[in-house]
Amino acid sequence: MKPAAFDYLRTENVGDVLEGLTQEGGNARVLAGGQSLMAMLNMRLAKPKLLIDIMRIKEFRQIERKADAVVIGAGVRQAELLAWPDLAEALPLVALALPWVGHMQTRSRGTICGSLAHADPSAEMPLTLVALGGEVHLRSARRRRRVAAKDFFAGMMLTARADDELIEGISLPIVRDGRFAFREVARRHGDFAIVACAAMRTPSGVRLAVGGVADVPTARDWPRLEGSALDDALNGFAYDLDARDDVHATARYRRDLVRMIGRDLIREVLQ
Amino acid sequence: MTRLKADSRHLVRFKLNGKPVEAEAEPRMLLSDFLRHQLGATGTHVGCEHGVCGACTVVVDGMLTRSCLTLAAQVDGCDVKTVEGLAPSADRLGALQRAFRRNHALQCGFCTAGILMSLDHYLSRNPAPTEEEIRDLLSGHLCRCTGYTPIIRAALEAALSATATEESSDA
């Protein structure tokens, strides 16, 4: 199918974007890499009156390393972050998860922040943001605010972003001496995950974050667990995620995957 | 700032395979349709129109791009490469295209233009790929005829012949 008609606004100035969002509100959508939004437009699942292209705004194209976090601008493409020389050292979990995002042909255009704005519950970048406890930087003509990952995702493809707000970037904490693991199961490499898991060692134990099961990616922390205590904890988590049957997999299969992948990854990071 | 009105057509200009082109498009016109309908460059095929099948893959400013997930207006001023730009002249195939023919890497040919663009782009940056890397790249394309094996063979052969040519010209 083809998109419904919209006005197209292209600008090099953030002020124009904020003004457009203020004027049009929910009728405006921000276009970055387009790898999620354009598909939504083609299928007419989204019918904005105004599309605001932000990819010619230079200040959004930056990856900035600070003392304890990396700030990724709204225009940074997935392939650009994957090619960032500091990635494996500063953000090892992102280095593990990013190759699972779509395909080389979509990572070349798709942005990190666009994937977060789309908020597909089985997508890897929302899962990574939640696992690391990152923050989303929102900006409107009225104010700027930062929202923690766990508060940003409000439901399937729903976020805490207000209609007049733009995601101008995200920050991901740099975890020193961390240990991370990532794995997902999909029908085909590059498809949306049936279940995706990220694990990390924390000062008090371990954290497991799961995508593809609940409406939003969900993380849980435990002290160091082993043996049947770990099995029980994982089983409880798998049920709490409230998996549902769909065309891709049954709820039971999803719970199985959470238990199995969860156990493997937790062992890997606690080794 | 440029605001293009939904209900009118606007001039879009870019370089297509090195040559400047221009035509009119509504803001909602996809690059895939612009190439085919406005410019008559029908080598780029349109399959699923939501970025999954890879048939419409082109290269924009050095980036692999699903032309069905890109608006014509977005590529204004850009450098676009399509399958029409692969052959060195009208009566000669490029090395990758020859390898496709030798290895029966296409049957109906619908997916081929997109796959050629992905492989041409990838091989120009990774001249000695492994089979695994080629398989990963091809995961971004659907082919319902070949079963992919001949495509992988053609890609590896094209890479090998390009490297061999370079070595012999060095010597």
XYZ file of N, CA and C in Angstrom, chain A residues 71 74 76 120 139 150 173 223 234 238 267:
33
model
N 25.820 9.599 25.316
C 24.602 10.255 24.846
C 24.509 10.073 23.334
N 19.301 11.908 18.323
C 18.117 11.380 17.636
C 18.413 10.949 16.203
N 21.295 9.489 15.116
C 22.370 8.489 14.991
C 21.784 7.175 14.479
N 8.258 -1.096 19.851
C 7.762 -2.458 19.651
C 8.236 -3.305 20.840
N 12.175 16.699 24.546
C 12.213 18.150 24.449
C 10.983 18.651 23.704
N 12.391 2.598 32.351
C 11.253 1.798 32.835
C 9.948 2.598 32.841
N 24.121 4.405 30.503
C 25.226 4.425 31.464
C 26.380 3.530 31.032
N 19.505 -11.217 43.822
C 20.842 -11.470 44.358
C 21.432 -12.672 43.618
N 13.280 -17.734 38.000
C 13.020 -17.579 36.565
C 11.597 -17.997 36.215
N 8.882 -15.667 34.513
C 8.265 -16.066 33.235
C 6.743 -15.960 33.317
N 23.980 -17.683 34.057
C 25.208 -18.457 34.314
C 26.399 -17.804 33.633
